[in-house]
Tab-separated table of C-alpha atoms in Angstrom:
chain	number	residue	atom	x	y	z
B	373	UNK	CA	-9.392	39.599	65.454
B	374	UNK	CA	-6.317	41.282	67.330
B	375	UNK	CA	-4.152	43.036	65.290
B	376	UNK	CA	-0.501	44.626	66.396
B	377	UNK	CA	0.742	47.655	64.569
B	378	UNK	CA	4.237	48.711	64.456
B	379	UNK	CA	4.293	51.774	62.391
B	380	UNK	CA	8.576	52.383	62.268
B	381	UNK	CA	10.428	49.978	59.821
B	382	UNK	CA	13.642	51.260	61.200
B	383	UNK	CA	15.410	53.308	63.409
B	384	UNK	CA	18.370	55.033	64.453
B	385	UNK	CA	19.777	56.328	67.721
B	386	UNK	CA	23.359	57.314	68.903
B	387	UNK	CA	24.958	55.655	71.774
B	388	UNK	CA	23.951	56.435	75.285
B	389	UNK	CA	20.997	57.946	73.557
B	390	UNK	CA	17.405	57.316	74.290
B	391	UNK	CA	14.772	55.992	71.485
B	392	UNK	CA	11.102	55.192	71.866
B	393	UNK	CA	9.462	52.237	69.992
B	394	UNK	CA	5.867	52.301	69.210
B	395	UNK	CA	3.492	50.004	69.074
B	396	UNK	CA	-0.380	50.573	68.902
B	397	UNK	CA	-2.890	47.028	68.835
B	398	UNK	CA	-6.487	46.216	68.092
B	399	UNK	CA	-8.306	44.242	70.470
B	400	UNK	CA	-12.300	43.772	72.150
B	401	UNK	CA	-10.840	41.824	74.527
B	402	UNK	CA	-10.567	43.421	78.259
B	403	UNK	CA	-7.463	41.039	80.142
B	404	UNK	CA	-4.308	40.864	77.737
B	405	UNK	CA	-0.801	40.758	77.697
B	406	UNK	CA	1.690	42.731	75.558
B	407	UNK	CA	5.275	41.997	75.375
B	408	UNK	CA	8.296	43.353	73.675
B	409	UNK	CA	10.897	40.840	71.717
B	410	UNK	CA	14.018	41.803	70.391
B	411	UNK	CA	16.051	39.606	67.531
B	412	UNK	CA	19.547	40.118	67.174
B	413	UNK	CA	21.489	39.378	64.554
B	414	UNK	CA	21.831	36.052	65.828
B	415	UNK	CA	18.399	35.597	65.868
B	416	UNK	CA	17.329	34.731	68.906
B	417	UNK	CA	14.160	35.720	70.115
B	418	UNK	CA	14.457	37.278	73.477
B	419	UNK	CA	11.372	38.564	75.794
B	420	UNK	CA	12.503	41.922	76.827
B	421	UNK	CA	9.297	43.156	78.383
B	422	UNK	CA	5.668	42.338	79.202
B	423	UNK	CA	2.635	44.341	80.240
B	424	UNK	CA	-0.374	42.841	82.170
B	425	UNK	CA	-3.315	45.180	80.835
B	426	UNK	CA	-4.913	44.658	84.099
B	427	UNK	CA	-1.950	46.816	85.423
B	428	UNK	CA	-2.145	50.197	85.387
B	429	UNK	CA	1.992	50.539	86.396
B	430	UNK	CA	4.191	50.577	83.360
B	431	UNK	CA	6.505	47.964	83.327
B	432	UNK	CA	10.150	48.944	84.031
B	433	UNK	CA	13.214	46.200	83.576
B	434	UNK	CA	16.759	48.272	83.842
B	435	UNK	CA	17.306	50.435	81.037
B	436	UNK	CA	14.172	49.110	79.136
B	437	UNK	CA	10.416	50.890	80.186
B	438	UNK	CA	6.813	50.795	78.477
B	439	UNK	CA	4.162	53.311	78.012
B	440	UNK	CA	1.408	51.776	78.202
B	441	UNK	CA	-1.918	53.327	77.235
B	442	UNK	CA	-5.020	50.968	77.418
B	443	UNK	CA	-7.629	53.349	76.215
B	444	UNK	CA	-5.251	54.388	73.399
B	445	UNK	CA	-4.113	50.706	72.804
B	446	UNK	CA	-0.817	52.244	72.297
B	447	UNK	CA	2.482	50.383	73.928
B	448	UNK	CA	5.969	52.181	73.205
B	449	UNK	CA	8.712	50.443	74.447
B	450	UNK	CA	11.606	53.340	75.595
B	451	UNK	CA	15.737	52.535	75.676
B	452	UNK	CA	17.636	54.612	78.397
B	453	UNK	CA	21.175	54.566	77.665
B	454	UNK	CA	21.496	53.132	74.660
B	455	UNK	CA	24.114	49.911	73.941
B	456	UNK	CA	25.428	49.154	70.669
B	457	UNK	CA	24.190	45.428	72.374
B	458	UNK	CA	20.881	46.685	71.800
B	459	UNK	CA	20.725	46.648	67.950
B	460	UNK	CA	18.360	44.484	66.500
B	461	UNK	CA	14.679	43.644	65.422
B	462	UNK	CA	11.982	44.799	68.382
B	463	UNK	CA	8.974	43.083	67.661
B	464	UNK	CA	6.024	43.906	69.925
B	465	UNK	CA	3.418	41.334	70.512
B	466	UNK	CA	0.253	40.414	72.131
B	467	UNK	CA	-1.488	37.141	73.752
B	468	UNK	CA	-5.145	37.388	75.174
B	469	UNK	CA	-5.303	35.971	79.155
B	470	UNK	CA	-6.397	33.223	80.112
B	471	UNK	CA	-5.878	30.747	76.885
B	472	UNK	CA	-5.065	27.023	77.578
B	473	UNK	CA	-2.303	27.572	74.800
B	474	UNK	CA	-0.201	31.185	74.472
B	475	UNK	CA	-1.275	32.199	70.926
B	476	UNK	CA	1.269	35.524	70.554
B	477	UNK	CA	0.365	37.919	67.680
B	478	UNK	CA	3.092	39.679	66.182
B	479	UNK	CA	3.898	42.908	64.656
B	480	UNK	CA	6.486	43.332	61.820
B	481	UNK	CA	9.013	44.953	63.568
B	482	UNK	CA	11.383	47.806	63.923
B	483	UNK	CA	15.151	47.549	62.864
B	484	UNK	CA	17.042	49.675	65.813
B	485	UNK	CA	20.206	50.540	64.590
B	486	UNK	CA	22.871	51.845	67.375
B	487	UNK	CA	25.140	53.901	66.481
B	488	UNK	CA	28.575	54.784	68.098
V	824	UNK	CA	21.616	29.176	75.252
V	825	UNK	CA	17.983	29.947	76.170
V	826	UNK	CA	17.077	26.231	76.851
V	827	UNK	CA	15.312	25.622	73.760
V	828	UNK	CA	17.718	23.890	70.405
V	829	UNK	CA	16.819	23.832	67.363
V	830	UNK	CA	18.630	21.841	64.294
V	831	UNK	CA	19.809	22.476	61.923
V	832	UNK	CA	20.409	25.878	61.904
V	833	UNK	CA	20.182	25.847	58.258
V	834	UNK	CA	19.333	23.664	55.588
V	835	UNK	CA	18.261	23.697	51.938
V	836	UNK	CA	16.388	21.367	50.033
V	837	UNK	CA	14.644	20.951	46.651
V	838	UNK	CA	11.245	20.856	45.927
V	839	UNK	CA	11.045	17.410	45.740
V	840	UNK	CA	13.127	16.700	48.760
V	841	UNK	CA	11.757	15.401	52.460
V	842	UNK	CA	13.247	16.882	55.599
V	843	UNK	CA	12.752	17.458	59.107
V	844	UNK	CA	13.176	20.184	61.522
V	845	UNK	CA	14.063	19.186	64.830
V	846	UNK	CA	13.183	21.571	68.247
V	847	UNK	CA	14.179	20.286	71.676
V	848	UNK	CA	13.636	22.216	74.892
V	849	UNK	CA	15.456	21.549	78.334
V	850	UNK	CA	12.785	23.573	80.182
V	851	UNK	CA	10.590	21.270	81.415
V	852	UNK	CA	7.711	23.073	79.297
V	853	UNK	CA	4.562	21.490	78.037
V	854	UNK	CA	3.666	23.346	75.388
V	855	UNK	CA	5.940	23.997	71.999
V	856	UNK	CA	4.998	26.096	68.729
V	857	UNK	CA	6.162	26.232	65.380
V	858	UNK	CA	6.503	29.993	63.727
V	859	UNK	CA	7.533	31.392	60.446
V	860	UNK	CA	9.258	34.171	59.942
V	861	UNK	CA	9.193	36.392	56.352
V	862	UNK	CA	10.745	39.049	55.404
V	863	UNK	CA	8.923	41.789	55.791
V	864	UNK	CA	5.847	40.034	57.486
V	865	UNK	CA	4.777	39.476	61.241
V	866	UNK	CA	5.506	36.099	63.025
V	867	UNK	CA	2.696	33.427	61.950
V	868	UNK	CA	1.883	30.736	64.362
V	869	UNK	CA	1.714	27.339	62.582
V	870	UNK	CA	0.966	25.108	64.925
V	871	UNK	CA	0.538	24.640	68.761
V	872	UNK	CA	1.069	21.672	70.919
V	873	UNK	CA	-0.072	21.236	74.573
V	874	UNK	CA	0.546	18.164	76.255
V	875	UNK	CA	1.857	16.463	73.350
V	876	UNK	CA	-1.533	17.211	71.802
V	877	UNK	CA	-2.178	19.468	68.568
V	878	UNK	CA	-4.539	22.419	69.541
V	879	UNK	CA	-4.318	24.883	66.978
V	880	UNK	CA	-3.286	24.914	63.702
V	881	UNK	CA	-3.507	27.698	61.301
V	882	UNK	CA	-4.219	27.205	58.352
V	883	UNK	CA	-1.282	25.754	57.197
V	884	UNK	CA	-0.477	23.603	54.028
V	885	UNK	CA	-0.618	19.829	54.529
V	886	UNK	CA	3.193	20.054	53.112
V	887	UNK	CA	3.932	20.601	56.948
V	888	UNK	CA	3.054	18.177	59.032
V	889	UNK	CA	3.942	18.406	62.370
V	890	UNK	CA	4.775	15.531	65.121
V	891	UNK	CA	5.505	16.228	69.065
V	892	UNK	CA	6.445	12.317	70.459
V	893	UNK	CA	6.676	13.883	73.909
V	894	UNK	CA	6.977	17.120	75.311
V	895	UNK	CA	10.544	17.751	74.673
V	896	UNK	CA	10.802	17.219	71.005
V	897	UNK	CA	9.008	18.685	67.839
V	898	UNK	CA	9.510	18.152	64.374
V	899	UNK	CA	8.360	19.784	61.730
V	900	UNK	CA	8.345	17.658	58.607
V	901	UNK	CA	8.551	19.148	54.976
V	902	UNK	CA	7.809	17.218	51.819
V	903	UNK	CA	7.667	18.809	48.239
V	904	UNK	CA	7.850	22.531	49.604
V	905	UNK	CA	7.383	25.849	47.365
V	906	UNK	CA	9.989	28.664	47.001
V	907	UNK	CA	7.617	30.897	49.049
V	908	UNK	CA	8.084	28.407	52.002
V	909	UNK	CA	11.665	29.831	52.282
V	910	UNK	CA	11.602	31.560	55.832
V	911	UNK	CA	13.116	31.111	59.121
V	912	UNK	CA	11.202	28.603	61.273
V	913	UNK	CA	11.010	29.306	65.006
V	914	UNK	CA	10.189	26.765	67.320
V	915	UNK	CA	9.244	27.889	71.154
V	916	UNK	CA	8.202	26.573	74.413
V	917	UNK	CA	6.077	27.929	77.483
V	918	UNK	CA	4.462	26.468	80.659
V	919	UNK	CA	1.395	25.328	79.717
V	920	UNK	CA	-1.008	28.077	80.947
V	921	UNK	CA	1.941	30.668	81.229
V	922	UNK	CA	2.277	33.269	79.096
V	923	UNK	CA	6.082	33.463	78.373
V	924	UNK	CA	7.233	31.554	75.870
V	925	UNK	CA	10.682	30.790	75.054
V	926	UNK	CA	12.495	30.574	71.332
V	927	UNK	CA	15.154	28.951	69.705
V	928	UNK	CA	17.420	30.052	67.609
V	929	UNK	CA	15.923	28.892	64.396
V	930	UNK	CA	16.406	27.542	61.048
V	931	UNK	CA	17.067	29.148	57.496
V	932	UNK	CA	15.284	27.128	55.048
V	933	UNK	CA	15.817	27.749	51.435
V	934	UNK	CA	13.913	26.283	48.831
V	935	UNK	CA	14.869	25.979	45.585
């Protein structure tokens, strides 16, 4: 069974600061995807990032990048420039390829806090 | 407003009580999921529609009982519920065969 590890309850970072989320999973499986989420306070679920394993180029959108290491299993999700917009729950998550339905597995999340 | 709706945002019933939880997406997607979200515990997938068809759920207590009349609209209907089941329920959408899915905003259930 995959399992997604998020090892950092909370977290702290001043403004225009950067912080590094990590994330590790467990998986046999070879072709995956791995994707970041953040919840704000409004709670909304919003995709921030995702990760084709198959890929060997870390993802990149704007301020938001991944470090993806597929022997490790590890996938740390870094904020450049940090907002006070960007406070909220990061949950990272993974979904095996190729499934007629998207079954996403969840970690528990890390609070990021942004502080001005 | 990310295309998908849920209502209400927040309800509370009694144990006793009957409800429904209502998801609608604008997305053109054919395949919706129901999560729950705890404090302090990962998402857990409930159930999974595809096609207006059931294909997976987990596990869950016959207290929930989904319905999906067509591909735009779940429900999610509760009938004599536990404390425990107090959580926020998450309803999302994807392409069928696509691997991004979509949420709503949620509702707060409270049982009491």
């Amino acid at each position: 069974a995959q399992t997604v590890t998020q090892s950092q309850p909370e977290m702290s970072v001043q403004e225009a600061e950067t912080v590094t989320l990590s994330c590790t999973y467990d998986t046999s499986e070879n072709n995956y995807y791995l994707f970041w989420y953040k919840q704000p306070p409004s709670r909304q679920m919003i995709l921030v990032i995702r990760q084709e394993a198959y890929k060997q180029q870390n993802a990149t959108e704007n301020r938001f990048s991944v470090n993806f290491q597929k022997a490790a299993k590890s996938f740390s999700l870094k904020i450049s420039d940090s907002q006070l917009g960007d406070t909220a729950m990061y949950f990272c998550a993974f979904m095996n390829y190729g499934g007629a339905t998207n079954k996403l597995i969840f970690g528990t999340g890390t609070l990021l806090a942004v502080q001005p | 407003e990310t295309g998908v709706t849920q209502t209400p945002r927040h309800l509370v019933m009694g144990m006793t009580n009957k409800k429904s939880l209502k998801c609608e997406q604008h997305l053109g997607h054919n395949a919706m999921y129901w999560y729950k979200q705890s404090a302090k515990k990962p998402l857990e997938l409930m159930f999974v529609y595809s096609l207006e068809e059931r294909v997976e759920n987990n596990s869950v207590p016959s207290r929930f009982s989904p319905e999906c009349p067509n591909s735009s609209h779940l429900f999610l209907h509760l009938h004599t519920l536990q404390p425990e089941d107090s959580a926020l329920y998450l309803c999302a959408s994807s392409p069928r065969g696509d691997y991004e899915q979509y949420f709503g905003p949620g509702t707060r259930l409270t049982v009491t």
